[in-house]
Amino acid sequence: MDKQQESTWNDAQAIEFSCGDILELVKQQISFLSAIDSRRTLQNDGPVLERAVLRYMHCWLPLLEKHTDSDGKVKEGSNLVVPLDCEWIWHAHRLNPLQYYADCNKLYGKTLDKVGVKSTISTIDETDAIESMKQLWENTYPGEPFEIDYDNENYSGQPPTSLSTKEKTMDYDLADGVKRQSKIYYCVSKPSYFNDIYLEDAIARYKAFIHGIRANPTKERFGVPVYDVDLVWHTHQLYPLAYYNDTNRLLGRLMGHDDTDTDKSPTGKLAVGFQATTKVWEQIYGSMYWKSGAMKKRDTPVSLPIKRRYPSSTTTSISTPYFEKLKLEKVKVVDLILQAVDIRNAPDHEKGDLVVAFEKEPDLYVDGSYDLLIQSEVENKDVAVFECEPSGEIQLTLKSKTTGDVFGTFSVSLEHLAKPEVSEFTVFKWFDVKPICDDDNQNGETEPVSVKISLSSTVPVIAPHYLFMSESEENWYSFKDDAENEAIKINISPENKIIGKVEGSDETFLLAELIEDKWSLVDNKMVLSLDADKTNEDSHIFELSAGDLVIKIFPGRRLEYEPLSDRQKERDDRDFVTAVTFSEDHPYGKDIALIDLKIGHIKVNEDWFVVFGVLLTYILCNLMSDKGYNGFVPGTGDTADAKDSVENGITAENS
């Protein structure tokens, strides 16, 4: 930032919002979105969503209006708690502030506010408040429950006549508004959004976003947010009176939030507006608008083909003493966005021919060197988006694009990301290029060539474990990590007992055995069985169970493992299976491992599942090689044959 840009940024940070502690409110919104994500019937067309819309219009809004004063503020002592389904519809309605303002004033002559209304999510431990609200609700609307059954597919779609005798209609399609808002949780459910420093930066960027609109009132196309900014913007809008007063005070008008434009073409309003927002932002603040963790990486994964939520399990993992024996290194990983923004003091005749090559060694995720054009133009941004370990340095080389001649080198440290408490996720500064030869700088008599680098990072997280199975010594198979370190060796006896041992020890230990028609894994902590039922409604083929913890094995790459790139899509999906766990927090499934049956590779997201995942990989890959399968397809002879193999064991001499 130059002095003017720094002054503009400081002006933006002086903005105050009247909705309260916005950091805490952002966190509350994420918790609320998580609760809605675990009730998918509220997000998709169907009787539950229809019922929620009707309850919102005919029950919640009239009840709220009765407990507000003439300004729309909730009366002191009202102790209102909004039902979750109504809160979700209310949430989407408020995220179109112009429409919400118009509808409220048309129906009630005032804008109904949020302050003073509690969420069932935040009052989950306040039984008195919930019970008091249930009583008020049921007295007001006899026969209409406070909480609806989110899995009930038999709602008629019409409210009891006792709900309302007066028809109140809205121009806004509430169901469509809800469906548009259903996708944001996937984007803000990543670890970065549970980090206070990252969220505080998001709040600072939202202030800058508002100030950018205030400072450029004639630039109508400025105003397309990225996800971190949008999350805070949404939070602000959820408090209608504060949002109305704040935006009128800052901008002289109620600022709209149009989420109806879905044209994603390069010439569409969103794309053009995003380019304009990026350009203005970088001009007035001298910093990057793009930010790692705030940009869209992919569409929301396709849900599993299940009709309803699985029964909630409070068990999310199982401890096993054998994981520590594997001595797997816990590696952290971050997502980075890197750009070479500008160059100064380079000879004019060379400027257009220079590129910056970057590499990072040693690193498990960055292999080789990659070139970046030096560009500040928004329309022609050349950025690198990649994963790497949050430590060491990124080495950069300034060189000729045409000849490959190297002019000098410099580096960007990532050590700030290796600290236990990361305090900064963005680097935006000039770096002096160290010339290859002293003559290049004429012994310091001229200004050094410098390159402006923009680098942003997500919060460091523990990386998944990647293990590869290969034949070792006779009848033994080895599982090695990415660095070729052996984690464990296993083999199978003629009695269908799977034995393990680790590097540097002759000690063996029993990992699994076939008991009757099921595999007992790790001292019977988990049981593997196969469901070959052709009527299986969710298409899983295997099941691992341990008490109320259920892990289903689905054919193909599911959820986060969906193939994205053309290269990934070239692989036959029958080569893969995905392990998915179901719990109270993830009733629609959370992927915890992906097994590549063709090459004997497993990616495991959670430590506790590594040993079980290794055993699962070994058993399934042996079924593939033993029976000559081309993959598992539910409802076919493949699963019937596999069931027979699981129940009768693996041929030891082929293992």
XYZ file of C-alpha atoms in Angstrom:
655
model
C 0.000 0.000 0.000
C 1.137 3.545 -0.677
C 0.187 6.301 1.768
C -3.064 7.134 -0.013
C -4.116 3.475 -0.159
C -3.236 2.993 3.504
C -5.307 6.053 4.399
C -8.257 4.681 2.399
C -7.947 1.317 4.158
C -7.857 3.006 7.560
C -10.972 4.995 6.663
C -12.703 1.706 5.860
C -11.669 0.155 9.163
C -13.195 3.080 11.042
C -16.645 1.869 9.962
C -18.769 0.584 12.838
C -21.847 -1.619 12.653
C -24.792 -1.343 15.034
C -25.745 -5.023 15.052
C -23.433 -5.921 17.960
C -20.341 -8.141 18.158
C -20.178 -9.086 14.508
C -17.460 -11.717 15.006
C -19.688 -13.593 17.435
C -22.661 -13.162 15.111
C -20.696 -14.598 12.182
C -19.872 -17.664 14.279
C -23.535 -18.038 15.210
C -24.513 -17.908 11.558
C -22.058 -20.690 10.677
C -23.509 -22.859 13.472
C -27.008 -22.172 12.192
C -26.045 -23.072 8.607
C -24.512 -26.294 9.891
C -27.806 -27.200 11.580
C -29.690 -26.526 8.342
C -27.188 -28.603 6.363
C -28.093 -31.592 8.537
C -31.763 -31.151 7.569
C -31.651 -31.303 3.787
C -35.441 -31.519 3.407
C -35.499 -27.825 4.299
C -33.282 -27.075 1.293
C -34.927 -29.029 -1.501
C -38.334 -28.969 -3.143
C -40.823 -31.085 -1.251
C -43.520 -31.073 1.412
C -41.173 -30.145 4.285
C -39.930 -26.986 2.566
C -43.492 -26.117 1.485
C -44.644 -26.564 5.065
C -41.831 -24.379 6.401
C -42.703 -21.556 3.998
C -46.354 -21.647 5.061
C -45.466 -21.726 8.749
C -43.155 -18.752 8.260
C -45.783 -16.660 6.490
C -48.856 -17.686 8.506
C -47.339 -18.367 11.925
C -43.964 -16.834 12.591
C -44.310 -13.400 10.999
C -47.724 -12.675 12.570
C -46.451 -13.854 15.964
C -43.309 -11.750 15.652
C -45.353 -8.703 14.634
C -47.480 -8.983 17.765
C -44.349 -8.768 19.892
C -42.787 -5.748 18.199
C -43.331 -2.058 18.791
C -44.269 0.503 16.157
C -40.651 0.653 14.945
C -40.420 -3.107 14.428
C -38.228 -3.703 17.484
C -38.976 -6.756 19.622
C -40.598 -5.691 22.893
C -38.548 -6.161 26.013
C -39.385 -9.354 27.884
C -40.899 -11.114 24.859
C -38.414 -14.016 25.109
C -39.111 -15.172 21.560
C -37.423 -18.278 20.136
C -37.954 -18.902 16.443
C -38.576 -22.500 15.258
C -35.685 -23.764 13.142
C -37.703 -24.233 9.943
C -39.174 -20.724 10.220
C -35.743 -19.276 10.988
C -34.380 -20.795 7.789
C -37.077 -19.193 5.639
C -36.669 -15.941 7.576
C -32.908 -16.161 6.989
C -33.338 -16.352 3.202
C -36.001 -13.598 3.189
C -33.737 -11.167 5.060
C -30.899 -11.855 2.613
C -32.914 -9.922 0.049
C -33.115 -6.763 2.173
C -35.003 -4.649 -0.367
C -37.669 -7.334 -0.715
C -37.841 -7.988 3.033
C -38.254 -4.279 3.733
C -40.991 -4.009 1.084
C -42.863 -7.143 2.241
C -42.781 -6.224 5.925
C -44.001 -2.688 5.290
C -46.706 -3.923 2.930
C -48.005 -6.456 5.450
C -47.315 -4.764 8.794
C -46.320 -1.172 8.100
C -42.896 -1.691 9.710
C -39.701 -3.722 9.312
C -39.660 -6.656 11.743
C -36.286 -6.902 13.476
C -34.140 -9.809 14.686
C -32.671 -8.330 17.879
C -34.401 -9.939 20.847
C -35.244 -13.182 18.999
C -33.280 -16.291 19.935
C -32.463 -19.253 17.723
C -33.212 -22.820 18.778
C -29.542 -23.484 17.974
C -28.232 -20.956 20.502
C -30.814 -21.903 23.160
C -30.337 -25.657 22.933
C -29.350 -25.775 26.644
C -31.951 -23.212 27.748
C -34.842 -25.596 28.403
C -36.937 -22.963 30.176
C -36.780 -20.590 27.206
C -37.683 -23.360 24.766
C -40.549 -24.651 26.894
C -41.930 -21.146 27.387
C -41.843 -20.522 23.638
C -43.460 -23.872 22.862
C -46.287 -22.985 25.196
C -46.766 -19.578 23.555
C -46.665 -21.140 20.083
C -49.121 -23.929 20.858
C -51.518 -21.541 22.590
C -51.390 -19.251 19.562
C -51.604 -22.023 16.977
C -53.431 -25.031 18.495
C -52.592 -28.260 16.758
C -49.515 -26.835 15.017
C -46.271 -28.170 16.586
C -43.437 -25.837 17.470
C -40.933 -28.167 15.772
C -41.833 -30.086 12.640
C -40.673 -33.543 11.598
C -37.973 -32.874 9.003
C -38.280 -36.385 7.562
C -42.064 -36.345 7.211
C -42.988 -36.744 3.554
C -46.722 -36.741 4.208
C -47.393 -33.057 4.894
C -50.333 -31.919 2.838
C -48.697 -28.599 2.059
C -51.654 -26.618 3.457
C -51.821 -25.024 6.915
C -54.720 -25.807 9.256
C -57.439 -23.212 8.817
C -56.837 -22.105 12.416
C -53.438 -20.704 11.422
C -54.731 -17.746 9.542
C -58.044 -16.367 8.442
C -56.458 -13.627 6.409
C -54.536 -14.383 3.253
C -51.162 -12.684 3.155
C -49.224 -12.974 -0.049
C -45.689 -11.971 -0.947
C -44.179 -11.169 -4.293
C -40.957 -12.901 -3.293
C -40.611 -16.639 -3.998
C -39.373 -17.757 -0.602
C -38.696 -21.361 -1.645
C -36.453 -20.239 -4.497
C -34.639 -17.866 -2.158
C -33.992 -20.722 0.258
C -32.599 -22.976 -2.449
C -30.203 -20.276 -3.608
C -28.864 -19.880 -0.074
C -28.464 -23.618 0.486
C -25.062 -23.788 -1.169
C -23.112 -21.257 0.879
C -22.530 -23.524 3.883
C -20.355 -25.853 1.827
C -18.122 -22.877 0.985
C -17.848 -21.578 4.559
C -17.664 -24.909 6.389
C -13.900 -25.245 5.883
C -11.450 -24.968 8.819
C -10.468 -21.382 7.943
C -13.961 -20.198 8.867
C -13.536 -21.535 12.394
C -10.399 -19.468 12.955
C -10.867 -16.087 14.655
C -7.947 -14.417 12.846
C -9.302 -15.467 9.455
C -12.803 -14.269 10.390
C -11.512 -10.966 11.772
C -9.768 -10.404 8.447
C -13.059 -11.232 6.693
C -14.775 -8.538 8.780
C -12.040 -6.042 7.882
C -12.496 -6.928 4.219
C -16.270 -6.476 4.487
C -15.698 -2.992 5.890
C -13.396 -2.307 2.932
C -16.071 -3.698 0.618
C -18.677 -1.278 2.019
C -16.207 1.615 1.879
C -15.360 0.720 -1.725
C -19.018 1.159 -2.621
C -19.158 4.398 -0.640
C -16.012 5.752 -2.317
C -17.158 4.769 -5.816
C -20.880 5.514 -5.976
C -20.845 5.824 -9.781
C -19.305 2.377 -10.314
C -22.473 0.309 -10.281
C -20.622 -2.911 -11.054
C -18.528 -2.752 -7.888
C -20.083 -5.004 -5.330
C -19.598 -8.710 -6.157
C -18.313 -10.413 -2.992
C -16.048 -13.398 -2.485
C -17.126 -15.921 0.150
C -15.428 -14.490 3.235
C -16.871 -11.038 2.508
C -20.265 -12.508 1.627
C -20.448 -14.406 4.919
C -20.029 -11.187 6.916
C -22.389 -9.323 4.583
C -25.038 -11.987 5.191
C -24.529 -11.697 8.942
C -25.064 -7.937 8.790
C -28.282 -8.345 6.758
C -29.757 -10.748 9.307
C -30.314 -7.742 11.591
C -32.687 -5.702 9.382
C -32.959 -2.481 11.380
C -29.210 -2.289 12.009
C -28.518 -3.028 8.333
C -31.057 -0.423 7.207
C -29.630 2.225 9.512
C -25.977 1.381 8.821
C -26.216 1.311 5.027
C -28.329 4.471 4.963
C -25.780 6.201 7.206
C -22.807 4.989 5.148
C -24.232 4.965 1.615
C -27.331 7.131 1.771
C -29.551 4.194 0.822
C -30.575 0.679 1.819
C -28.029 -1.501 0.034
C -29.541 -4.407 -1.856
C -28.200 -7.939 -2.120
C -29.257 -9.518 -5.395
C -28.804 -13.281 -5.317
C -31.171 -13.978 -8.212
C -28.590 -13.595 -10.996
C -27.203 -17.054 -11.759
C -25.564 -16.290 -15.123
C -21.993 -17.559 -14.706
C -20.864 -16.878 -18.266
C -17.690 -14.778 -18.789
C -19.808 -11.894 -20.112
C -22.552 -12.199 -17.492
C -23.331 -9.585 -14.878
C -21.591 -11.534 -12.104
C -18.344 -12.070 -14.005
C -18.168 -8.484 -15.234
C -19.037 -7.186 -11.783
C -16.448 -9.398 -10.133
C -13.735 -8.090 -12.457
C -14.811 -4.522 -11.707
C -14.826 -5.184 -7.954
C -11.354 -6.733 -8.120
C -9.980 -3.843 -10.169
C -11.390 -1.078 -7.960
C -10.340 -2.908 -4.780
C -6.739 -3.261 -5.927
C -6.618 0.353 -7.098
C -7.923 1.936 -3.911
C -6.365 -0.442 -1.367
C -3.235 -1.700 -3.111
C -3.931 -5.246 -1.929
C -5.369 -8.376 -3.472
C -9.114 -8.957 -3.483
C -8.682 -12.637 -4.253
C -8.061 -14.661 -1.118
C -7.329 -18.305 -0.503
C -10.309 -20.016 1.094
C -12.686 -17.334 -0.194
C -12.704 -18.298 -3.861
C -14.923 -20.967 -5.347
C -12.875 -24.127 -5.927
C -15.669 -26.432 -6.989
C -19.413 -26.923 -7.024
C -21.096 -28.470 -4.013
C -20.576 -32.254 -4.255
C -23.511 -34.385 -5.318
C -25.258 -35.843 -2.282
C -25.355 -39.573 -1.709
C -28.493 -41.302 -3.037
C -30.156 -41.627 0.341
C -33.805 -40.712 0.880
C -33.612 -39.729 4.528
C -31.159 -39.057 7.286
C -29.552 -42.066 8.928
C -30.189 -42.491 12.648
C -27.788 -40.185 14.467
C -24.747 -41.734 16.099
C -22.938 -39.986 18.920
C -19.856 -42.146 18.241
C -17.567 -40.606 15.639
C -14.376 -42.650 16.034
C -12.882 -45.778 17.586
C -9.506 -45.857 19.276
C -7.017 -48.580 18.408
C -3.560 -49.176 19.905
C -2.112 -50.101 16.531
C -2.180 -46.636 14.943
C 0.727 -45.459 17.114
C 2.755 -48.458 15.956
C 2.561 -47.187 12.375
C 4.581 -44.049 13.245
C 3.008 -42.019 10.456
C 4.169 -38.442 10.248
C 1.472 -35.834 10.764
C 1.922 -33.396 7.899
C 0.065 -30.096 7.660
C -1.180 -28.582 4.425
C -2.505 -25.212 3.229
C -4.097 -23.912 0.048
C -2.200 -20.986 -1.465
C -2.970 -18.382 -4.108
C 0.232 -16.894 -5.542
C 0.546 -14.037 -8.028
C 3.421 -11.944 -9.379
C 1.638 -8.586 -9.484
C 4.207 -6.077 -10.740
C 7.899 -5.394 -11.384
C 9.976 -2.256 -10.980
C 13.458 -1.147 -12.082
C 13.601 -3.767 -14.827
C 14.964 -2.603 -18.205
C 12.057 -1.448 -20.377
C 12.990 -3.733 -23.250
C 12.841 -6.776 -20.945
C 9.648 -6.102 -18.974
C 7.272 -7.866 -21.332
C 9.550 -10.871 -21.599
C 9.985 -11.612 -17.901
C 8.263 -14.352 -15.927
C 8.601 -15.590 -12.376
C 9.160 -19.315 -11.912
C 8.386 -20.796 -8.505
C 9.123 -24.053 -6.759
C 9.184 -25.371 -3.214
C 11.528 -28.096 -2.093
C 11.272 -30.284 -0.237
C 7.490 -30.461 -0.253
C 5.106 -33.395 -0.518
C 2.649 -31.417 -2.627
C 4.718 -29.239 -4.958
C 6.617 -31.153 -7.599
C 8.611 -29.210 -10.166
C 8.791 -25.573 -11.235
C 5.959 -23.429 -12.616
C 5.965 -20.099 -14.452
C 3.864 -17.050 -13.600
C 3.401 -14.054 -15.849
C 3.909 -10.695 -14.150
C 0.501 -9.080 -14.533
C -1.519 -6.554 -12.633
C -4.393 -6.348 -15.117
C -7.533 -7.881 -13.652
C -8.706 -9.272 -16.990
C -5.468 -11.206 -17.520
C -4.591 -12.434 -14.064
C -2.137 -15.297 -13.987
C -2.332 -16.948 -10.575
C -1.141 -20.227 -9.140
C -3.545 -22.074 -6.856
C -1.907 -25.020 -5.127
C -1.435 -27.023 -1.951
C 1.812 -27.133 -0.015
C 3.246 -27.677 3.433
C 3.047 -24.551 5.622
C 6.769 -24.261 6.277
C 10.042 -23.374 4.587
C 10.194 -21.030 1.619
C 8.842 -20.653 -1.866
C 11.836 -20.122 -4.155
C 11.204 -17.735 -7.041
C 13.317 -17.063 -10.113
C 13.055 -14.065 -12.437
C 13.828 -15.196 -15.965
C 13.243 -14.555 -19.651
C 10.114 -16.143 -21.078
C 11.679 -16.596 -24.521
C 15.285 -17.572 -23.777
C 15.037 -18.947 -20.263
C 17.957 -16.746 -19.143
C 17.899 -16.220 -15.368
C 18.197 -12.653 -14.040
C 17.992 -13.366 -10.324
C 16.247 -15.102 -7.455
C 14.299 -14.320 -4.287
C 12.173 -16.236 -1.790
C 8.967 -15.896 0.212
C 8.976 -17.425 3.671
C 6.047 -19.504 4.924
C 7.408 -19.853 8.441
C 4.653 -17.593 9.786
C 2.226 -20.366 8.870
C 4.190 -22.930 10.896
C 3.560 -21.142 14.193
C 0.992 -22.678 16.583
C -1.109 -19.506 16.384
C -1.058 -18.087 12.865
C -1.551 -14.318 12.982
C -1.481 -13.512 9.275
C -2.728 -15.292 6.174
C -1.754 -12.735 3.526
C 1.545 -11.432 2.136
C 1.503 -8.485 -0.270
C 4.856 -6.772 -0.663
C 7.842 -6.006 -2.854
C 10.760 -8.443 -2.893
C 14.209 -7.438 -4.136
C 15.633 -9.812 -6.729
C 19.136 -11.035 -5.946
C 21.040 -10.902 -9.255
C 22.881 -13.975 -10.477
C 25.981 -11.858 -11.101
C 27.070 -8.730 -9.226
C 27.550 -7.049 -12.605
C 23.788 -7.236 -13.090
C 23.395 -4.688 -10.338
C 26.513 -2.687 -11.129
C 27.801 -3.241 -7.574
C 24.719 -1.648 -6.018
C 24.915 1.602 -7.970
C 21.385 1.182 -9.351
C 18.076 0.437 -7.707
C 17.537 -3.328 -7.417
C 14.943 -5.022 -9.554
C 11.917 -5.826 -7.365
C 8.823 -7.967 -7.839
C 5.542 -7.401 -6.010
C 4.162 -10.715 -4.775
C 0.679 -11.492 -3.520
C 0.286 -14.631 -1.441
C -2.724 -15.739 0.570
C -3.232 -18.896 2.573
C -5.921 -20.919 4.265
C -5.573 -22.095 7.861
C -3.088 -24.993 8.131
C -4.790 -28.349 8.681
C -3.594 -31.891 9.210
C -3.218 -33.501 5.786
C -4.800 -36.834 4.873
C -2.638 -39.918 5.005
C -1.740 -41.442 1.630
C -0.691 -45.090 1.697
C 0.271 -47.361 -1.201
C 0.063 -51.146 -1.081
C 2.736 -53.206 -2.804
C 3.942 -56.788 -2.636
C 6.936 -57.073 -0.339
C 8.393 -60.396 0.676
C 6.618 -63.707 0.166
C 2.966 -63.507 1.252
C 3.514 -60.061 2.791
C 2.185 -56.746 1.547
C 3.698 -53.410 2.490
C 1.860 -50.102 2.950
C 4.122 -47.083 2.394
C 3.444 -43.357 2.633
C 4.229 -40.666 0.053
C 7.846 -40.458 1.227
C 8.284 -44.228 0.717
C 8.377 -44.827 4.471
C 6.876 -48.179 5.354
C 3.969 -47.898 7.767
C 3.010 -51.556 8.134
C 3.288 -54.998 6.560
C 0.413 -57.460 6.570
C -0.288 -60.977 5.359
C -3.015 -63.554 5.672
C -2.828 -67.073 7.031
C -4.618 -70.120 5.594
C -7.032 -69.764 8.519
C -8.033 -66.304 7.209
C -6.292 -64.361 9.933
C -4.623 -61.107 8.915
C -1.340 -60.470 10.705
C 0.591 -57.200 10.881
C 4.086 -56.093 11.763
C 5.952 -52.803 11.614
C 9.413 -51.772 10.477
C 12.203 -52.543 12.926
C 10.290 -55.161 14.896
C 9.745 -58.890 14.533
C 6.654 -58.710 16.710
C 3.442 -59.627 14.889
C -0.083 -58.814 15.941
C -3.504 -60.054 14.896
C -5.403 -57.370 12.980
C -8.403 -59.236 11.597
C -9.948 -62.637 11.256
C -12.888 -64.220 9.512
C -15.485 -65.286 12.077
C -18.417 -67.160 10.548
C -19.418 -64.947 7.616
C -17.959 -61.590 8.688
C -14.527 -60.062 9.116
C -13.727 -59.008 12.682
C -11.262 -56.126 12.598
C -8.849 -55.099 15.371
C -9.983 -57.133 18.361
C -13.581 -57.118 17.154
C -13.735 -53.329 17.397
C -15.352 -53.245 13.968
C -17.091 -55.787 11.742
C -16.973 -55.851 7.928
C -19.931 -57.269 6.055
C -21.280 -56.952 2.537
C -24.784 -55.978 1.545
C -25.462 -57.504 -1.856
C -29.171 -56.799 -1.705
C -30.211 -55.496 -5.126
C -32.916 -53.383 -3.492
C -30.378 -51.499 -1.373
C -31.830 -47.982 -1.524
C -28.599 -46.030 -1.050
C -26.369 -48.238 -3.277
C -23.672 -48.958 -0.690
C -22.000 -52.353 -1.006
C -20.023 -52.942 2.193
C -20.662 -51.921 5.745
C -18.317 -51.489 8.692
C -20.100 -51.357 12.027
C -19.157 -50.879 15.657
C -22.088 -50.374 17.999
C -24.007 -47.310 16.816
C -21.146 -46.220 14.526
C -21.798 -47.198 10.922
C -19.455 -46.736 7.976
C -20.855 -47.538 4.572
C -18.655 -48.309 1.583
C -20.008 -46.828 -1.641
C -18.790 -47.668 -5.136
C -17.022 -44.867 -6.980
C -15.627 -41.502 -5.902
C -18.253 -39.803 -3.763
C -18.710 -36.474 -1.974
C -15.359 -34.611 -1.697
C -13.693 -37.270 -3.829
C -15.787 -36.558 -6.910
C -13.476 -36.257 -9.935
C -13.028 -32.634 -10.977
C -10.265 -32.447 -13.579
C -10.353 -34.044 -17.015
C -7.426 -36.207 -15.944
C -9.348 -37.490 -12.928
C -12.412 -38.162 -15.046
C -10.378 -40.384 -17.382
C -10.181 -43.008 -14.638
C -12.945 -45.605 -14.470
C -15.063 -44.905 -11.404
C -15.396 -48.657 -10.833
C -11.763 -48.632 -9.710
C -12.722 -46.774 -6.507
C -14.779 -47.100 -3.357
C -15.509 -44.383 -0.787
C -15.855 -44.958 2.972
C -18.551 -42.725 4.462
C -19.393 -42.321 8.133
C -22.751 -41.156 9.498
C -23.168 -39.310 12.772
C -25.242 -36.686 14.526
C -23.100 -33.964 12.946
C -23.102 -35.596 9.521
C -26.427 -37.433 9.096
C -26.044 -37.390 5.294
C -22.542 -38.756 5.388
C -18.941 -37.600 5.703
C -16.258 -39.128 3.514
C -13.313 -40.451 5.536
C -11.387 -42.559 3.013
C -11.023 -43.263 -0.689
C -9.606 -46.563 -1.916
C -8.167 -46.995 -5.406
C -8.716 -50.712 -5.977
C -6.709 -50.815 -9.169
C -3.382 -49.608 -7.785
C -3.879 -50.433 -4.102
C -3.852 -46.862 -2.789
C -5.832 -45.365 0.097
C -6.354 -41.760 1.145
C -7.510 -41.517 4.763
C -8.800 -38.260 6.245
C -8.811 -39.263 9.921
C -6.132 -40.926 12.040
C -8.466 -43.311 13.834
C -9.522 -44.927 10.563
C -6.017 -45.581 9.160
C -5.672 -49.162 10.471
C -9.241 -50.047 9.477
C -8.656 -48.429 6.083
C -5.485 -50.458 5.514
C -7.360 -53.673 6.295
C -10.254 -52.672 4.074
C -7.867 -51.894 1.207
C -6.081 -55.213 1.612
C -9.294 -57.254 1.734
C -10.993 -55.501 -1.193
C -7.916 -55.401 -3.419
C -7.420 -59.101 -2.830
C -11.032 -59.737 -3.772
C -10.358 -57.833 -6.994
C -7.234 -59.803 -7.882
C -8.508 -63.134 -6.572
C -11.750 -63.066 -8.556
C -10.646 -60.916 -11.471
C -13.252 -58.204 -10.808
C -13.334 -55.014 -12.852
C -14.911 -53.199 -9.925
C -17.959 -53.330 -7.693
C -21.291 -52.311 -9.131
C -24.233 -52.542 -6.702
C -27.114 -54.784 -7.637
C -25.019 -56.954 -9.996
C -23.276 -60.314 -9.891
C -20.108 -58.539 -8.788
C -21.524 -57.865 -5.329
C -23.031 -61.330 -5.036
C -19.643 -62.907 -5.828
C -17.937 -60.486 -3.468
C -20.365 -61.426 -0.700
C -19.397 -65.065 -1.158
C -15.701 -64.127 -1.022
C -16.094 -62.015 2.101
C -17.997 -64.781 3.838
C -15.561 -67.519 2.803
C -12.276 -65.666 3.056
C -9.358 -64.866 0.756
C -7.183 -67.446 -0.927
C -3.976 -67.222 1.093
C -1.610 -68.398 -1.656
C -2.847 -65.577 -3.919
C -2.345 -62.889 -1.305
